[in-house]
Amino acid sequence: MSVASTHARVRKNAHPAVSSAVESLMLEERTRWAMRIHDSLTQSVTSAILEVQTLRHRIETDPDDAVTALREIEDAIRSDLREIREILFELQDGQPHVEPPVAWFVNDLANRWKLSAAVSVEGDWNGVGEPVLEAAHGILSEALANVAKHAGTKAVAVRVRLAGETLTIEVEDRGRGIPIVAVTDKDQHFGLQMMRARAEETGGSMDIRSTPGNGTLVVAVLPVGARGELT
């Protein structure tokens, strides 16, 4: 029996309070999956589409280079397919997906987006809870995607530091920057909202410092105690 059908049966037969609790849990789970798909697959597919669009011109001017790029796109899509299979397996089996180390994760994202990333990871990651790791991965993914799509530069510095009970993430570029109105809490940009939501879910915070022409600095501070760890 599927998870959805089981939840439907529980809602039908349960006390209203229990039914409301189930609905709330289902909403949280749907939000978690939406964030995961957005952070990984959506970003990667967007990158592949942008690359394919540039090939229209490169096929005519440099066919050998275009063929090489097509092979890279094919590899990226195959990687996405493996992740889709892992997600489907997790949905069916209910087992958590083992995330890669943070440094590897950042470098993989940078390679996907064709960024030149200076990556610094400090601290002992043993014992860091899954909620913090998941939030960190989501923030890093969105921040690097924003650099690739909006900064107008390929150079980015990523600093991840774990000290005591605090995890600090900094993603900085020296690109074109963004208007101050785009970094307020009322911003409707889904990606910025997603990063802030991920930080706040762990009891942390996120700050975006940017002005047009002076680059952008994303700073997320996540607690690695109490709400930051699995209990």
Coordinates of C-alpha atoms in Angstrom, one line a residue:
M1 CA 0.0 0.0 0.0
S2 CA 1.4 3.4 -0.9
V3 CA 2.1 6.1 1.7
A4 CA -0.5 8.4 0.1
S5 CA -3.3 5.8 0.4
T6 CA -2.3 5.0 4.0
H7 CA -2.5 8.7 4.9
A8 CA -5.9 8.9 3.2
R9 CA -7.2 6.0 5.2
V10 CA -5.9 7.6 8.4
R11 CA -7.5 10.9 7.7
K12 CA -10.9 9.2 6.9
N13 CA -11.0 7.2 10.2
A14 CA -9.1 9.3 12.6
H15 CA -10.2 11.9 15.2
P16 CA -10.2 15.4 13.8
A17 CA -7.2 16.4 15.9
V18 CA -5.2 13.4 14.6
S19 CA -6.4 14.1 11.0
S20 CA -5.1 17.7 11.3
A21 CA -1.8 16.5 12.6
V22 CA -1.4 14.1 9.7
E23 CA -2.3 16.9 7.2
S24 CA 0.4 19.1 8.8
L25 CA 3.0 16.3 8.6
M26 CA 2.1 15.7 5.0
L27 CA 2.5 19.4 4.2
E28 CA 5.9 19.4 5.8
E29 CA 7.0 16.4 3.9
R30 CA 5.8 17.8 0.5
T31 CA 7.7 21.0 1.3
R32 CA 10.8 19.1 2.1
W33 CA 10.6 17.2 -1.2
A34 CA 9.9 20.4 -3.2
M35 CA 13.0 22.0 -1.7
R36 CA 15.1 19.0 -2.4
I37 CA 14.0 18.8 -6.0
H38 CA 14.4 22.5 -6.5
D39 CA 17.9 22.5 -4.9
S40 CA 19.3 19.7 -7.0
L41 CA 17.4 18.6 -10.1
T42 CA 15.8 21.9 -11.1
Q43 CA 19.1 23.7 -10.9
S44 CA 20.9 21.0 -12.9
V45 CA 18.2 20.8 -15.6
T46 CA 18.3 24.6 -15.9
S47 CA 22.0 24.6 -16.4
A48 CA 21.7 21.9 -19.1
I49 CA 19.1 24.0 -20.9
L50 CA 21.2 27.1 -20.8
E51 CA 24.2 25.1 -22.2
V52 CA 22.1 23.6 -25.0
Q53 CA 20.9 27.0 -26.0
T54 CA 24.5 28.2 -26.4
L55 CA 25.2 25.2 -28.6
R56 CA 23.0 26.6 -31.4
H57 CA 25.7 29.1 -32.2
R58 CA 28.7 26.9 -31.3
I59 CA 27.7 24.1 -33.6
E60 CA 28.2 26.4 -36.5
T61 CA 31.4 28.2 -35.3
D62 CA 33.2 25.4 -33.4
P63 CA 31.6 21.9 -34.0
D64 CA 34.3 20.0 -32.1
D65 CA 33.8 22.1 -29.0
A66 CA 30.1 21.7 -29.3
V67 CA 30.4 17.9 -29.4
T68 CA 32.5 18.0 -26.3
A69 CA 29.9 20.2 -24.6
L70 CA 27.2 17.8 -25.6
R71 CA 29.1 14.9 -24.0
E72 CA 29.3 16.9 -20.7
I73 CA 25.6 17.7 -20.9
E74 CA 24.9 14.0 -21.4
D75 CA 27.0 13.1 -18.3
A76 CA 25.2 15.7 -16.2
I77 CA 21.8 14.4 -17.3
R78 CA 22.8 10.8 -16.6
S79 CA 23.8 12.0 -13.1
D80 CA 20.4 13.6 -12.7
L81 CA 18.8 10.4 -13.7
R82 CA 20.7 8.5 -11.0
E83 CA 19.5 11.0 -8.5
I84 CA 15.9 10.7 -9.7
R85 CA 16.2 6.9 -9.2
E86 CA 17.6 7.5 -5.7
I87 CA 14.7 9.8 -4.8
L88 CA 12.1 7.3 -6.1
F89 CA 13.9 4.5 -4.1
E90 CA 13.8 6.7 -1.0
L91 CA 10.1 7.5 -1.4
Q92 CA 9.3 3.8 -1.7
D93 CA 11.7 2.4 0.9
G94 CA 11.7 5.3 3.3
Q95 CA 15.4 5.2 3.9
P96 CA 17.4 8.5 4.1
H97 CA 19.7 9.4 1.3
V98 CA 23.4 9.7 2.3
E99 CA 24.6 13.1 1.2
P100 CA 28.2 13.6 0.1
P101 CA 30.8 15.5 2.2
V102 CA 30.3 19.3 2.0
A103 CA 33.5 20.0 0.1
W104 CA 32.7 17.5 -2.5
F105 CA 29.2 18.7 -2.8
V106 CA 30.3 22.3 -3.3
N107 CA 32.9 21.4 -5.9
D108 CA 30.4 19.3 -7.8
L109 CA 27.9 22.2 -7.9
A110 CA 30.6 24.5 -9.1
N111 CA 31.6 22.1 -11.9
R112 CA 28.0 21.8 -12.9
W113 CA 27.6 25.6 -13.2
K114 CA 31.0 26.1 -14.8
L115 CA 32.1 28.2 -11.8
S116 CA 35.7 28.8 -10.6
A117 CA 35.2 28.3 -6.9
A118 CA 37.6 28.8 -4.1
V119 CA 36.3 26.4 -1.4
S120 CA 37.2 26.4 2.2
V121 CA 35.7 23.9 4.7
E122 CA 36.7 24.0 8.3
G123 CA 35.6 22.0 11.4
D124 CA 34.8 18.6 12.6
W125 CA 31.6 17.4 10.9
N126 CA 31.1 14.3 13.0
G127 CA 27.8 14.4 14.8
V128 CA 26.2 17.2 12.7
G129 CA 22.5 16.4 12.4
E130 CA 20.7 15.7 9.1
P131 CA 18.5 18.8 9.4
V132 CA 21.6 21.0 9.5
L133 CA 23.3 19.2 6.6
E134 CA 20.2 19.3 4.5
A135 CA 19.7 23.0 5.1
A136 CA 23.4 23.7 4.4
H137 CA 23.2 21.8 1.1
G138 CA 20.1 23.7 0.0
I139 CA 21.6 27.1 0.8
L140 CA 24.8 26.3 -0.9
S141 CA 23.0 25.0 -4.0
E142 CA 20.8 28.0 -4.4
A143 CA 23.5 30.5 -3.7
L144 CA 25.8 29.0 -6.3
A145 CA 23.0 28.8 -8.8
N146 CA 22.3 32.5 -8.3
V147 CA 26.0 33.3 -8.9
A148 CA 26.0 31.3 -12.2
K149 CA 22.7 32.8 -13.4
H150 CA 22.8 36.4 -12.2
A151 CA 26.3 37.6 -11.0
G152 CA 27.9 38.0 -14.4
T153 CA 31.1 36.3 -13.1
K154 CA 32.5 32.8 -12.8
A155 CA 34.6 33.4 -9.7
V156 CA 33.1 32.7 -6.4
A157 CA 34.4 32.1 -2.9
V158 CA 32.7 29.5 -0.6
R159 CA 33.6 29.4 3.0
V160 CA 32.0 26.8 5.3
R161 CA 33.1 26.9 9.0
L162 CA 32.0 24.8 11.9
A163 CA 33.1 26.2 15.2
G164 CA 31.5 25.1 18.5
E165 CA 27.8 24.9 18.0
T166 CA 27.6 27.2 15.0
L167 CA 27.9 26.5 11.3
T168 CA 28.6 29.5 9.2
I169 CA 28.2 29.5 5.4
E170 CA 29.5 32.3 3.2
V171 CA 29.1 32.5 -0.5
E172 CA 30.7 35.6 -2.1
D173 CA 31.1 36.9 -5.6
R174 CA 32.4 40.1 -7.1
G175 CA 29.8 40.3 -9.8
R176 CA 27.1 42.8 -10.7
G177 CA 25.3 42.6 -7.4
I178 CA 21.5 42.9 -6.9
P179 CA 19.3 45.8 -5.8
I180 CA 18.6 46.1 -2.1
V181 CA 14.9 45.6 -2.7
A182 CA 15.6 42.1 -3.9
V183 CA 17.1 41.0 -0.6
T184 CA 14.3 42.0 1.8
D185 CA 12.0 39.6 3.6
K186 CA 9.2 40.7 1.3
D187 CA 11.1 39.5 -1.8
Q188 CA 9.1 37.2 -4.0
H189 CA 12.1 35.5 -5.5
F190 CA 11.6 31.8 -4.7
G191 CA 15.3 31.0 -4.5
L192 CA 16.0 33.7 -1.9
Q193 CA 12.9 32.7 0.1
M194 CA 14.0 29.1 0.0
M195 CA 17.4 29.9 1.4
R196 CA 16.0 31.9 4.2
A197 CA 13.3 29.3 5.0
R198 CA 16.0 26.6 5.2
A199 CA 18.1 28.6 7.6
E200 CA 15.1 29.5 9.8
E201 CA 13.9 25.8 9.9
T202 CA 17.1 25.0 11.9
G203 CA 16.7 28.0 14.2
G204 CA 19.3 29.9 12.2
S205 CA 19.4 33.0 10.1
M206 CA 20.5 34.2 6.7
D207 CA 21.7 37.6 5.5
I208 CA 22.3 38.8 1.9
R209 CA 24.6 41.8 1.5
S210 CA 24.7 43.3 -2.0
T211 CA 24.6 46.5 -3.9
P212 CA 24.6 46.9 -7.7
G213 CA 28.2 46.7 -9.1
N214 CA 29.8 45.5 -5.9
G215 CA 29.0 41.8 -5.8
T216 CA 26.9 39.7 -3.4
L217 CA 27.7 38.0 -0.1
V218 CA 25.3 35.4 1.3
V219 CA 25.8 34.6 5.0
A220 CA 23.9 31.8 6.7
V221 CA 24.4 30.9 10.4
L222 CA 23.0 27.6 11.5
P223 CA 23.0 26.2 15.1
V224 CA 24.5 22.7 15.5
G225 CA 22.9 21.9 18.8
A226 CA 19.3 21.6 20.1
R227 CA 17.1 22.2 17.1
G228 CA 20.1 21.8 14.7
E229 CA 20.6 18.1 15.4
L230 CA 18.5 15.0 15.2
T231 CA 17.3 13.7 18.5

